[in-house]
Every structure is written in C-alpha cells, then in structure tokens.
Coordinates of C-alpha atoms in Angstrom, one line a residue:
Chain C
M1 CA 4.6 25.4 25.5
P2 CA 4.5 22.2 23.5
H3 CA 4.5 22.4 19.7
P4 CA 2.5 22.0 17.6
M5 CA 0.2 23.8 20.0
R6 CA -3.3 22.4 19.9
K7 CA -5.8 25.3 19.5
R8 CA -9.6 25.3 19.8
I9 CA -12.3 28.0 19.5
Y10 CA -15.7 27.5 21.1
V11 CA -18.4 29.4 19.2
V12 CA -21.2 29.8 21.7
A13 CA -24.7 30.6 20.3
A14 CA -27.9 31.8 22.0
D15 CA -31.0 33.9 21.4
H16 CA -32.1 37.1 23.1
G17 CA -35.6 38.1 24.2
V18 CA -34.7 41.7 23.7
T19 CA -34.9 41.2 19.9
A20 CA -38.6 41.8 20.3
E21 CA -37.8 45.5 20.8
G22 CA -36.4 45.8 17.2
V23 CA -32.7 46.3 18.2
S24 CA -31.2 44.2 15.4
A25 CA -31.0 44.5 11.6
Y26 CA -31.6 40.8 11.2
P27 CA -34.4 38.5 12.4
R28 CA -34.0 36.2 15.3
E29 CA -33.9 33.0 13.2
V30 CA -30.5 34.0 11.8
T31 CA -29.0 32.7 15.0
Y32 CA -30.0 29.1 14.3
Q33 CA -29.4 29.5 10.5
M34 CA -25.8 30.6 11.2
V35 CA -25.3 27.6 13.6
F36 CA -26.2 25.3 10.6
N37 CA -23.7 27.3 8.5
F38 CA -21.0 26.7 11.2
L39 CA -21.8 23.0 11.2
R40 CA -21.6 22.9 7.4
G41 CA -18.3 24.7 7.4
G42 CA -19.3 27.7 5.3
A43 CA -19.0 30.6 7.7
A44 CA -16.1 33.0 8.2
I45 CA -15.0 31.2 11.4
N46 CA -14.8 27.9 9.5
V47 CA -12.5 29.4 6.8
L48 CA -10.3 31.1 9.4
T49 CA -10.0 28.1 11.7
R50 CA -9.1 25.8 8.8
H51 CA -6.5 28.4 7.8
G52 CA -5.1 28.5 11.3
H53 CA -5.3 24.8 12.0
I54 CA -7.7 25.5 14.9
D55 CA -10.4 23.0 16.1
V56 CA -13.8 24.7 16.2
Q57 CA -16.7 23.5 18.3
V58 CA -20.2 25.0 18.3
V59 CA -22.0 25.3 21.6
D60 CA -25.8 25.7 21.8
A61 CA -26.1 27.7 25.0
G62 CA -29.6 29.0 24.4
V63 CA -30.8 29.0 20.8
D64 CA -34.5 29.1 20.2
Y65 CA -34.4 26.0 17.9
D66 CA -34.2 22.2 18.3
F67 CA -31.1 21.0 16.5
P68 CA -30.6 17.4 15.4
P69 CA -27.6 15.8 16.9
H70 CA -24.3 16.7 15.2
D71 CA -20.7 15.7 16.2
R72 CA -19.5 19.3 16.3
L73 CA -22.5 20.7 18.1
L74 CA -22.4 20.6 21.9
S75 CA -25.9 20.8 23.2
M76 CA -25.8 22.8 26.5
K77 CA -29.1 24.7 26.2
I78 CA -29.8 26.7 29.3
V79 CA -32.8 28.5 27.9
R80 CA -34.6 28.8 24.6
G81 CA -33.6 32.5 24.3
T82 CA -33.4 34.8 27.2
A83 CA -36.4 36.8 28.5
N84 CA -36.8 40.3 27.2
F85 CA -34.7 42.3 29.7
T86 CA -36.9 45.4 29.2
E87 CA -39.5 43.5 31.1
G88 CA -37.4 41.8 33.8
P89 CA -34.1 39.9 34.1
A90 CA -32.8 38.1 31.0
L91 CA -31.9 35.0 33.0
T92 CA -32.8 33.8 36.5
R93 CA -29.8 33.7 38.9
E94 CA -29.9 29.9 38.7
Q95 CA -29.7 30.0 34.9
A96 CA -26.9 32.5 35.0
E97 CA -24.9 30.3 37.4
R98 CA -25.6 27.2 35.3
S99 CA -24.3 28.9 32.1
V100 CA -21.1 29.9 33.8
A101 CA -20.7 26.3 35.1
V102 CA -21.1 25.0 31.6
G103 CA -18.3 27.2 30.4
I104 CA -16.0 26.1 33.3
D105 CA -16.7 22.5 32.3
L106 CA -15.9 23.2 28.7
A107 CA -12.5 24.8 29.6
R108 CA -11.7 21.7 31.7
A109 CA -12.7 19.4 28.7
A110 CA -10.3 21.4 26.5
T111 CA -7.4 20.8 28.9
G112 CA -8.3 17.1 28.9
D113 CA -8.2 17.1 25.1
G114 CA -4.6 18.5 25.2
I115 CA -5.6 22.0 24.0
G116 CA -2.8 24.6 24.7
L117 CA -4.6 27.7 23.5
L118 CA -8.3 28.4 23.7
G119 CA -10.5 31.0 22.0
I120 CA -14.1 32.2 22.4
G121 CA -16.5 33.6 19.9
E122 CA -20.3 33.9 19.6
M123 CA -23.4 34.1 17.6
G124 CA -26.6 35.6 18.8
I125 CA -28.9 38.1 17.2
G126 CA -29.4 40.8 19.7
N127 CA -26.2 40.2 21.7
T128 CA -24.5 43.5 21.1
T129 CA -27.5 45.0 23.0
A130 CA -26.7 42.8 25.9
A131 CA -22.9 43.5 25.6
S132 CA -23.6 47.2 25.5
A133 CA -25.7 47.0 28.7
I134 CA -23.0 45.0 30.5
T135 CA -20.4 47.6 29.3
T136 CA -22.6 50.4 30.6
V137 CA -22.6 48.9 34.0
L138 CA -19.0 47.7 34.2
T139 CA -17.4 50.9 32.9
D140 CA -19.8 53.4 34.5
S141 CA -20.7 54.7 31.1
L142 CA -23.9 56.0 29.6
P143 CA -25.6 53.7 27.1
N144 CA -25.2 56.2 24.2
E145 CA -21.4 56.2 24.7
V146 CA -21.0 52.4 24.4
T147 CA -23.7 51.3 22.0
G148 CA -23.1 50.8 18.3
R149 CA -24.7 49.6 15.2
G150 CA -24.1 45.8 15.7
T151 CA -24.9 44.0 12.4
G152 CA -25.6 47.5 10.8
I153 CA -28.7 49.1 12.1
D154 CA -29.9 52.5 11.0
D155 CA -30.1 55.7 13.0
A156 CA -33.7 55.1 14.2
S157 CA -32.9 51.6 15.4
L158 CA -29.7 52.8 17.1
A159 CA -31.7 55.4 19.1
R160 CA -34.2 52.7 20.0
K161 CA -31.4 50.3 21.0
I162 CA -30.0 53.0 23.4
T163 CA -33.4 53.6 24.9
V164 CA -33.9 49.8 25.4
I165 CA -30.6 49.6 27.3
E166 CA -31.5 52.6 29.5
R167 CA -34.9 51.1 30.3
A168 CA -33.3 47.7 31.1
I169 CA -30.8 49.1 33.5
E170 CA -33.4 51.4 35.1
L171 CA -35.8 48.4 35.6
N172 CA -33.4 45.7 36.6
R173 CA -30.8 47.7 38.5
P174 CA -27.8 45.3 38.0
N175 CA -25.4 45.3 40.9
K176 CA -22.0 46.4 39.6
K177 CA -20.3 44.5 42.5
D178 CA -21.9 41.2 41.5
P179 CA -20.9 40.0 38.0
L180 CA -23.4 37.2 38.1
D181 CA -26.2 39.7 38.8
I182 CA -25.1 41.7 35.8
L183 CA -25.1 38.6 33.7
A184 CA -28.5 37.5 34.8
K185 CA -30.2 40.8 34.5
V186 CA -28.8 42.1 31.2
G187 CA -26.6 39.3 29.8
G188 CA -27.3 36.2 27.9
A189 CA -26.7 32.5 27.9
E190 CA -23.7 32.6 25.4
I191 CA -22.2 35.4 27.5
G192 CA -22.5 33.3 30.6
V193 CA -20.9 30.3 29.0
M194 CA -18.0 32.5 27.7
M195 CA -17.6 34.0 31.1
G196 CA -17.3 30.5 32.5
L197 CA -14.8 29.5 29.8
V198 CA -12.6 32.4 30.8
I199 CA -12.8 31.6 34.5
G200 CA -12.3 27.9 33.8
A201 CA -9.3 28.5 31.5
A202 CA -7.6 30.6 34.1
A203 CA -8.2 27.9 36.7
E204 CA -6.6 25.4 34.3
R205 CA -3.7 27.9 33.6
L206 CA -4.8 27.7 30.0
P207 CA -4.4 31.0 27.9
I208 CA -7.6 32.1 26.3
V209 CA -8.3 34.6 23.6
A210 CA -11.5 36.7 23.6
D211 CA -12.6 37.6 20.1
G212 CA -14.3 41.1 20.0
F213 CA -16.9 43.1 21.8
I214 CA -19.3 40.5 23.1
S215 CA -16.6 38.0 24.0
T216 CA -14.8 40.8 25.8
A217 CA -17.9 41.7 27.7
A218 CA -18.0 38.1 28.9
A219 CA -14.3 38.2 29.8
A220 CA -14.7 41.4 31.6
L221 CA -17.4 39.8 33.8
A222 CA -14.9 37.0 34.5
V223 CA -12.2 39.5 35.4
A224 CA -14.7 41.4 37.6
S225 CA -15.2 38.2 39.5
C226 CA -11.5 37.7 40.1
S227 CA -8.9 40.1 38.7
C228 CA -6.1 37.6 38.5
I229 CA -8.0 36.0 35.6
R230 CA -6.6 38.8 33.5
D231 CA -3.2 37.1 33.4
Y232 CA -4.5 34.3 31.2
L233 CA -6.5 36.5 28.9
F234 CA -5.8 37.9 25.4
I235 CA -8.1 40.3 23.6
A236 CA -7.9 39.4 19.9
H237 CA -8.8 42.6 18.1
L238 CA -10.4 46.0 18.7
S239 CA -13.9 45.8 17.4
E240 CA -15.6 48.7 15.5
E241 CA -18.3 48.7 18.3
P242 CA -17.7 51.8 20.4
G243 CA -18.2 50.0 23.6
H244 CA -15.2 47.8 23.0
T245 CA -12.7 50.6 23.6
A246 CA -14.2 51.3 27.0
L247 CA -14.2 47.6 27.9
V248 CA -10.6 46.9 27.0
R249 CA -9.5 50.1 28.8
S250 CA -11.4 49.0 31.9
I251 CA -9.6 45.6 32.1
N252 CA -6.3 47.3 30.9
L253 CA -5.5 45.0 28.1
R254 CA -4.5 46.0 24.6
P255 CA -6.1 44.1 21.6
L256 CA -3.5 42.4 19.4
L257 CA -5.2 43.4 16.1
D258 CA -7.0 46.5 14.9
L259 CA -8.4 45.6 11.5
G260 CA -11.8 47.2 11.6
M261 CA -13.5 43.8 12.0
R262 CA -17.0 43.5 13.5
L263 CA -18.2 40.0 12.7
G264 CA -17.9 38.0 15.9
E265 CA -18.0 34.2 15.6
G266 CA -14.4 34.1 17.0
T267 CA -13.0 35.4 13.7
G268 CA -10.6 37.8 15.3
A269 CA -9.5 35.2 17.8
A270 CA -8.6 32.8 15.0
L271 CA -6.3 35.4 13.4
A272 CA -4.8 36.4 16.7
M273 CA -4.0 32.8 17.7
H274 CA -1.4 32.7 14.9
I275 CA 0.4 35.6 16.4
I276 CA 0.3 34.2 20.0
E277 CA 1.6 30.9 18.9
A278 CA 4.4 32.7 16.9
A279 CA 5.5 34.4 20.1
T280 CA 5.7 31.1 22.0
K281 CA 7.8 29.7 19.1
L282 CA 10.2 32.6 19.2
L283 CA 10.7 31.9 22.9
S284 CA 11.4 28.2 22.3
E285 CA 13.1 28.1 18.9
M286 CA 15.1 31.2 18.3
A287 CA 18.9 31.2 18.8
T288 CA 20.4 33.6 21.3
F289 CA 23.1 36.0 20.0
D290 CA 25.5 33.9 22.0
E291 CA 24.4 30.6 20.4
A292 CA 24.5 32.3 17.0
G293 CA 28.0 33.7 17.5
V294 CA 26.8 37.3 17.1
S295 CA 29.0 40.1 18.5
Q296 CA 27.9 41.9 21.6
K297 CA 26.7 45.5 21.7
E298 CA 29.6 48.0 21.5
P299 CA 30.6 49.4 24.9
Chain I
M1 CA -5.9 33.5 -5.9
P2 CA -4.9 29.8 -5.9
H3 CA -4.7 27.9 -2.6
P4 CA -2.5 26.9 -0.9
M5 CA -0.9 30.3 -1.7
R6 CA 2.9 30.0 -2.1
K7 CA 4.6 32.6 -0.1
R8 CA 8.2 33.8 -0.1
I9 CA 10.2 36.4 1.8
Y10 CA 13.5 37.8 0.5
V11 CA 15.8 38.9 3.4
V12 CA 18.2 41.3 1.8
A13 CA 21.5 42.1 3.5
A14 CA 24.1 44.7 3.1
D15 CA 26.7 46.8 5.0
H16 CA 26.8 50.6 5.3
G17 CA 29.9 52.8 5.3
V18 CA 28.2 55.2 7.6
T19 CA 28.7 52.8 10.5
A20 CA 32.2 54.4 10.7
E21 CA 30.4 57.4 12.3
G22 CA 29.2 55.4 15.3
V23 CA 25.5 55.4 14.5
S24 CA 24.8 51.8 15.6
A25 CA 24.8 49.9 18.9
Y26 CA 26.3 46.9 17.2
P27 CA 29.5 46.4 15.3
R28 CA 29.4 46.0 11.5
E29 CA 30.3 42.3 11.5
V30 CA 26.9 41.6 13.0
T31 CA 25.5 41.9 9.4
Y32 CA 27.4 38.8 8.2
Q33 CA 27.0 37.0 11.5
M34 CA 23.3 37.3 11.2
V35 CA 23.4 36.1 7.6
F36 CA 25.0 32.9 8.9
N37 CA 22.2 32.7 11.5
F38 CA 19.6 33.0 8.8
L39 CA 21.2 30.2 6.8
R40 CA 21.4 28.0 9.9
G41 CA 17.7 28.7 10.6
G42 CA 18.2 30.2 14.1
A43 CA 16.9 33.7 13.6
A44 CA 13.5 35.2 14.3
I45 CA 12.6 35.3 10.6
N46 CA 13.4 31.5 10.4
V47 CA 11.1 30.7 13.3
L48 CA 8.3 32.9 11.9
T49 CA 8.6 31.7 8.3
R50 CA 8.5 28.1 9.4
H51 CA 5.4 29.0 11.5
G52 CA 3.7 30.6 8.5
H53 CA 4.9 28.0 5.9
I54 CA 6.8 30.8 4.0
D55 CA 9.8 30.1 1.9
V56 CA 12.7 32.3 2.9
Q57 CA 15.7 33.3 0.7
V58 CA 18.6 35.4 1.8
V59 CA 20.1 37.9 -0.6
D60 CA 23.6 39.2 -0.2
A61 CA 23.2 42.6 -1.8
G62 CA 26.3 44.2 -0.4
V63 CA 27.7 42.5 2.8
D64 CA 31.3 43.2 3.5
Y65 CA 32.2 39.5 3.8
D66 CA 32.9 36.6 1.4
F67 CA 30.3 33.9 2.0
P68 CA 30.9 30.3 0.9
P69 CA 28.2 29.0 -1.5
H70 CA 24.9 28.0 0.2
D71 CA 21.6 26.9 -1.4
R72 CA 19.5 29.5 0.4
L73 CA 22.0 32.4 -0.2
L74 CA 21.6 34.4 -3.4
S75 CA 24.9 36.1 -4.1
M76 CA 24.0 39.4 -5.7
K77 CA 26.7 41.6 -4.3
I78 CA 26.7 45.1 -5.7
V79 CA 29.3 46.5 -3.3
R80 CA 31.2 45.4 -0.2
G81 CA 29.4 47.9 2.0
T82 CA 28.4 51.3 0.7
A83 CA 30.6 54.3 1.0
N84 CA 30.3 56.5 4.1
F85 CA 27.6 59.0 2.9
T86 CA 28.9 61.8 5.1
E87 CA 31.8 61.9 2.7
G88 CA 30.0 61.4 -0.6
P89 CA 27.3 59.3 -2.2
A90 CA 26.7 55.9 -0.6
L91 CA 26.5 54.3 -4.1
T92 CA 27.3 55.4 -7.6
R93 CA 24.3 56.0 -9.9
E94 CA 25.3 52.8 -11.8
Q95 CA 25.4 50.7 -8.5
A96 CA 22.0 52.1 -7.5
E97 CA 20.5 51.2 -10.8
R98 CA 22.1 47.7 -10.7
S99 CA 20.7 47.1 -7.2
V100 CA 17.1 47.9 -8.4
A101 CA 17.6 45.7 -11.4
V102 CA 18.6 42.8 -9.2
G103 CA 15.3 43.3 -7.2
I104 CA 13.2 43.4 -10.4
D105 CA 14.8 40.1 -11.5
L106 CA 14.2 38.5 -8.1
A107 CA 10.5 39.4 -8.3
R108 CA 10.3 37.9 -11.8
A109 CA 12.0 34.8 -10.5
A110 CA 9.4 34.5 -7.7
T111 CA 6.6 34.6 -10.2
G112 CA 8.4 31.9 -12.2
D113 CA 8.5 29.8 -9.0
G114 CA 4.7 30.1 -8.6
I115 CA 4.9 32.5 -5.6
G116 CA 1.5 34.2 -5.0
L117 CA 2.5 36.5 -2.2
L118 CA 5.9 38.1 -1.7
G119 CA 7.5 39.8 1.3
I120 CA 10.7 41.8 1.9
G121 CA 12.9 42.1 5.0
E122 CA 16.4 43.2 5.6
M123 CA 19.6 43.0 7.6
G124 CA 22.3 45.7 7.7
I125 CA 24.0 47.3 10.6
G126 CA 23.6 51.1 10.0
N127 CA 20.5 50.8 7.8
T128 CA 18.1 52.7 10.0
T129 CA 20.4 55.7 9.4
A130 CA 20.0 55.3 5.7
A131 CA 16.2 54.8 6.0
S132 CA 15.9 57.9 8.2
A133 CA 17.8 59.9 5.6
I134 CA 15.5 58.7 2.9
T135 CA 12.5 59.5 5.0
T136 CA 13.8 63.0 5.7
V137 CA 14.0 63.6 1.9
L138 CA 10.7 61.9 0.9
T139 CA 8.5 63.3 3.6
D140 CA 10.1 66.8 3.8
S141 CA 10.8 66.2 7.5
L142 CA 13.7 67.2 9.7
P143 CA 16.2 64.4 10.6
N144 CA 15.4 64.7 14.3
E145 CA 11.7 64.1 13.6
V146 CA 12.2 60.8 11.8
T147 CA 15.3 59.3 13.4
G148 CA 15.1 56.7 16.2
R149 CA 17.2 54.4 18.2
G150 CA 17.5 51.5 15.7
T151 CA 19.0 48.5 17.5
G152 CA 18.9 50.5 20.8
I153 CA 21.4 53.4 20.8
D154 CA 21.8 55.8 23.8
D155 CA 21.1 59.5 23.8
A156 CA 24.6 60.6 22.7
S157 CA 24.6 58.2 19.8
L158 CA 21.1 59.3 18.7
A159 CA 22.2 62.9 18.7
R160 CA 25.3 61.9 16.6
K161 CA 23.0 59.9 14.2
I162 CA 20.8 62.9 13.6
T163 CA 23.9 65.1 12.9
V164 CA 25.2 62.5 10.5
I165 CA 22.0 62.5 8.5
E166 CA 21.9 66.4 8.5
R167 CA 25.5 66.4 7.2
A168 CA 24.8 63.7 4.6
I169 CA 21.8 65.6 3.2
E170 CA 23.7 68.9 3.3
L171 CA 26.7 67.4 1.4
N172 CA 24.9 65.1 -1.1
R173 CA 21.7 67.1 -1.8
P174 CA 19.6 64.2 -2.9
N175 CA 17.0 65.2 -5.5
K176 CA 13.5 64.5 -4.1
K177 CA 12.1 64.2 -7.6
D178 CA 14.6 61.4 -8.5
P179 CA 14.2 58.3 -6.3
L180 CA 17.3 56.7 -7.8
D181 CA 19.3 59.8 -6.8
I182 CA 18.0 59.5 -3.2
L183 CA 18.9 55.8 -3.2
A184 CA 22.4 56.4 -4.5
K185 CA 23.2 59.3 -2.2
V186 CA 21.8 58.2 1.2
G187 CA 20.5 54.7 0.6
G188 CA 22.1 51.3 0.5
A189 CA 22.4 48.2 -1.6
E190 CA 19.7 46.2 0.3
I191 CA 17.4 49.2 0.0
G192 CA 17.9 49.3 -3.7
V193 CA 17.2 45.6 -4.1
M194 CA 14.0 45.9 -2.0
M195 CA 13.0 48.9 -4.1
G196 CA 13.4 46.8 -7.2
L197 CA 11.5 43.9 -5.6
V198 CA 8.5 46.2 -5.1
I199 CA 8.7 47.6 -8.6
G200 CA 9.1 44.1 -10.1
A201 CA 6.3 42.7 -8.0
A202 CA 3.9 45.4 -9.2
A203 CA 5.0 44.8 -12.8
E204 CA 4.2 41.0 -12.3
R205 CA 0.9 41.9 -10.6
L206 CA 2.2 40.1 -7.5
P207 CA 1.2 41.5 -4.1
I208 CA 4.2 42.3 -1.9
V209 CA 4.4 43.0 1.8
A210 CA 7.0 45.4 3.1
D211 CA 8.1 44.6 6.7
G212 CA 8.8 47.7 8.8
F213 CA 10.8 50.9 8.6
I214 CA 13.7 50.1 6.3
S215 CA 11.5 48.0 3.9
T216 CA 9.0 50.7 3.8
A217 CA 11.7 53.3 2.9
A218 CA 12.6 51.1 -0.1
A219 CA 8.9 50.7 -1.0
A220 CA 8.3 54.4 -0.7
L221 CA 11.2 55.0 -3.2
A222 CA 9.4 52.5 -5.5
V223 CA 6.1 54.3 -5.1
A224 CA 7.8 57.7 -5.7
S225 CA 9.0 56.2 -9.0
C226 CA 5.5 55.2 -10.0
S227 CA 2.5 55.8 -7.7
C228 CA 0.4 52.9 -9.2
I229 CA 2.8 50.5 -7.5
R230 CA 1.0 51.3 -4.3
D231 CA -1.9 49.1 -5.4
Y232 CA 0.2 46.0 -5.0
L233 CA 1.8 47.0 -1.7
F234 CA 1.0 46.0 1.9
I235 CA 2.8 47.5 4.9
A236 CA 3.1 44.7 7.5
H237 CA 3.4 46.5 10.7
L238 CA 4.0 49.9 12.3
S239 CA 7.5 50.0 13.5
E240 CA 8.6 51.6 16.8
E241 CA 11.0 53.8 14.7
P242 CA 9.5 57.3 14.6
G243 CA 10.2 57.7 10.9
H244 CA 7.9 54.9 10.0
T245 CA 4.7 56.8 10.9
A246 CA 5.8 59.7 8.5
L247 CA 6.6 57.2 5.8
V248 CA 3.3 55.3 5.8
R249 CA 1.4 58.5 6.0
S250 CA 3.3 59.8 2.9
I251 CA 2.3 56.7 0.9
N252 CA -1.2 56.7 2.5
L253 CA -1.2 53.0 3.5
R254 CA -2.1 51.7 6.9
P255 CA 0.1 49.0 8.5
L256 CA -1.8 45.7 9.2
L257 CA -0.2 45.2 12.6
D258 CA 0.9 47.4 15.4
L259 CA 2.7 45.2 17.9
G260 CA 5.6 47.4 19.0
M261 CA 8.0 45.3 16.9
R262 CA 11.4 46.7 15.7
L263 CA 13.5 43.8 14.6
G264 CA 13.4 43.9 10.8
E265 CA 14.5 40.7 8.9
G266 CA 11.0 40.5 7.5
T267 CA 9.5 39.3 10.8
G268 CA 6.4 41.6 10.6
A269 CA 5.9 40.6 7.0
A270 CA 5.9 36.9 8.0
L271 CA 3.1 37.6 10.5
A272 CA 1.1 39.8 8.2
M273 CA 1.1 37.3 5.4
H274 CA -1.1 35.0 7.5
I275 CA -3.8 37.7 7.6
I276 CA -3.5 38.6 3.9
E277 CA -3.9 34.9 3.0
A278 CA -6.8 34.6 5.4
A279 CA -8.6 37.5 3.6
T280 CA -8.2 35.8 0.2
K281 CA -9.6 32.6 1.6
L282 CA -12.6 34.4 3.0
L283 CA -13.2 35.7 -0.6
S284 CA -13.0 32.3 -2.1
E285 CA -14.3 29.9 0.5
M286 CA -17.0 31.6 2.6
A287 CA -20.6 30.9 1.9
T288 CA -22.9 33.8 1.0
F289 CA -26.0 34.3 3.2
D290 CA -27.9 33.1 0.2
E291 CA -25.9 29.9 -0.1
A292 CA -26.2 29.4 3.6
G293 CA -30.0 29.9 3.7
V294 CA -29.7 32.9 6.1
S295 CA -32.6 35.3 6.2
Q296 CA -32.2 38.8 4.8
K297 CA -32.0 42.0 6.7
E298 CA -35.3 43.2 8.0
P299 CA -36.8 46.0 5.9

C-alpha cells in the first residue's frame, strides 16, 4: 500500500418512481437540490471528505433534473428516475445492466487515477424503499422486518412503505438467484452504479468501502453475483435502518463503526477510510519488537 | 471550536511492583524499552498520531529506569515503580496526590499550548492488574469478573492475577468513597497522572479522550471525585479487556469505537480523535437545508 494513499468517494444520485406512493418524508426534488449542495461543497460528505483528505465525485445516475456541466459532476444518466415499481419493474433489464457497466467503468477510472481506496455513497429520495425491497429478497426476510423510517417518516408512512414493498415484490417477483433481476425490478440506477463499482473495484483488486444501508444493498447484490468480491469490501458503519443488520449478517461482514448514523451520502465511508488507512500504515511503518529492542515474552 | 484543531496525546508510563507476582506475559523492562520506542517514533501510537496529525508527548510518571534527556520526554517521576500492592499500598497518599497534581499541571500546559482536544494513553507492564483492581472497587465487582489477559497471559497466570487482586483488596481495603485512597492502594503513578489529566482538562473546559481499559480506570477515578467531569470525557474504544465493559457502564459513557483493540499507548484515542474533530467540523462547516435551498419535509 503506497502512502499517502489516494482516496475517493463516488456519491451516486438518482430518483425513484416509488416516491409517488408517499414513502418519503421529503419531496423528490431534494435529490437534485442535494446534488447542487454537494457541488457547492456544503453537505456533510463535503465536510467529511475535506477532513479526511478524500476526493469526492458526484455521479448523476438517474436524477430527474438537467444539470449544467460541472467539473465534479459525472453525467451518467441511465434514466430520469426509475419507474414506480408498484406498477412494474423499476428499470428494464438493459438499463440495469447499463448502470452496472457504468459503475465498473468508474472503478477502472479510479485505478487509472491512482486511487488506492475507494468509497461509495448515495443520494436519492425514496431509495431506502428500494434498499429494503432488495434486502427482503436477498435475506429471505419479511418487509416489516427490514424496513425503517429512512429520512424520518411517521408511523402511517412507515406502514404504507411496508405495504408498497410487499406489493412490489408480489407484482414483480424478483428472482433471488439473479442479482440483476432484483436490481431491475426493485432497485434503482444509483444502486446499479454502486453495484458495478463494487464489482469493478474487486476486479481491479482495489479495496472499496460501502457506506451504510443503501450502499450495502448494492454491495450485497455484487457479492451475490460473485462471492469472492467480499474480500475487497469493507462496510463502513452500522446504519440505524433495521434492514442493515440483516444485510451485513447475510454477507458476513462486520461494520467498522456503530455511531447511530443514518445520513448516507458516503458520510460513514469517509470516517471509516481514516481507520482503514491507519491499519495499512501500522503494517508498513510500525517497528517490530525485534527492531525496537523489546524483550520477548517470558517463557 | 477553532480549526484546524490542535490535538495532543500524553502517553504516561510507569512500572508496577506487582509484576513480582508474575501477572504479566512480558518482563518489567519492556516498560522502559517501549518508552525508547515511543521516542524513536516506531510504536503504534507514533504511526497513528502521525496519521491523525496529533502531537504526542511521553511522560515518565514512574518508570524504573533513568532516561537521558529528550525533547519529547517529560520527566515527572513520582516513584521508580510502585510498591507491590500485595504487601501494602502501591503508593503513599502523598505520592498519589502528587501524581494527580502532575496530571492537572499537564492539562493546564496543554491549554497554554493552544490544544483543543486532549487524549491519554499509557505504558506500564503490570498495569492491567492495577486497572482491574480499581475496577473491582469502583464497580462493586468480583476480581474474576473484571480481570483479563492483558498482554496475553495463559490460564495459570490469569488465575494468579485474579488471586493477586483479591489479596491486594483484602489487605489494603481501598475506600470506595475516596478515589485517592483507591489510587494509592491499588493504582499506579501513570494512572494517577491520567486521573489528574482528566480532572485538569475538565477544569480547563478542554475535551479529553480516554483510550481503553487503563485510561478509563483513571478517568473513572476522576469522575468518582466529581461527576461533572464526565461532561468533558470521551471513551475512545471498547477494549477487549472484560473489565472495560463494567467501567464504561459505571460512568454511563459509550465508547466511540469497538474494533477489538487491546494495545493501549493511546492508540484508540488517536483514531477516535478523527471522529470527534469531524463532528465539530460538521457543526461549523455544514450548510443548513435553508442555506442549501433544500425543500422542507412534506407536511
């Protein structure tokens, strides 16, 4: 591991048709508004990546808004928001494949830029609904076991969110054995790009840090496509979202942090990267007891 | 909180007479050998403080060795190793008071140097035995509930360590209501200096991060002397030592990290400081939703 280690987080944004069902506390336009906030440097992820000396790039994977060109915004729009998955698949199979391919390309680009540690985060009003649906399928859970309050919905909205997921799975019947099918039917464009980033990072032998619940749902789809990908994957923190515990258990990885965070954007990944880099420095910089002239254990 | 925040860790070292009872896997001279390692910059705490841009100062509170002068070694020797507390108090009341006074002075010096976040760590072969004895008294536990393997002792040594603590408490009868009495009878010089650092930091309104088990034992003695001190205290990580869980529960603080660490030196404090500083930056640098033009929650 070379030092200083170059670190990058891709914050992948997209909209979700399922917001029409009233599953989020915030209106859909918050997705594009927060993208502007990322580009201006005012969001939590900007503060934490500056603090951790981490490059941050924003990826438009499917936001329902036309952004003007910006040097930190990568325009990779697959859709202008997914379709409402209570009425049919969120993405076509071809769109799902394309989103994963975009992620694989971004991982390759990171390696080309000399990045040694990659992170993923996201922004997308409605995407905890998609992540809970994916978790339901991947972990053989019931929607009410793995669905939480996202940005902070009330009891009535939570009950509606659970029903929405039940209906989506009933209607679309995602095939547990086919991660791309799950992604297309109840996923989202940012989830597909992050899934591709995790696959691509492993292919490049580049360690990658998934942030919280939605990032881990994407990473779990990648691991479901090839279990060896797990060897390159860190889970940054345990989210407050109840589905996250089931997800990390299913891929048998332990989150590095447990700070009660639930923001997304890659904020947990930014904090965890400091610890991962510290571990690599201990391996390369620390004196052995022999080198330091320290006595051996007593017999 | 001004930024960049100046951060410092005091690594406080001392020897323990109780090592004569065979309670440690390593010989006593490892304490002074590790002090030299700290001064050369080869130890884990050096790697992690360089990584976190943290100033590190080494304090000789009671090492059984005469060090040559060094610009990063603060010579504050109270004793040349404590007395064996299976035969009488580890420190006299006067030595215990003096060790706390040294810590208070060091906290004041840190404020004078513009430090905004302080940390404590330690080195002292035998000091998990002292920390377990303190924990036994402070938490009304039995020695076998709060005594662990320290640097990695075997089953026979662990049984001996527990017996040693039982004998020490039986003989010295530390007064639970008098933290200085506990410190004197079953503590150590580095524990007294760290206790003083925690008291002094609170008096200076300077936040302070206790590292792991032994640092928390010192911090718990400080909190026992005045409960409001708790408001300035962070516990960096949950140690693998079984006594640590009882200690953090008794002062009702949750460790920031839980990474299975058990090294001491302040290594957990160095990692936790990154997270604490990040939190202060979020408070000062992050745009509000209003500033960022983000829509309000839906009614």
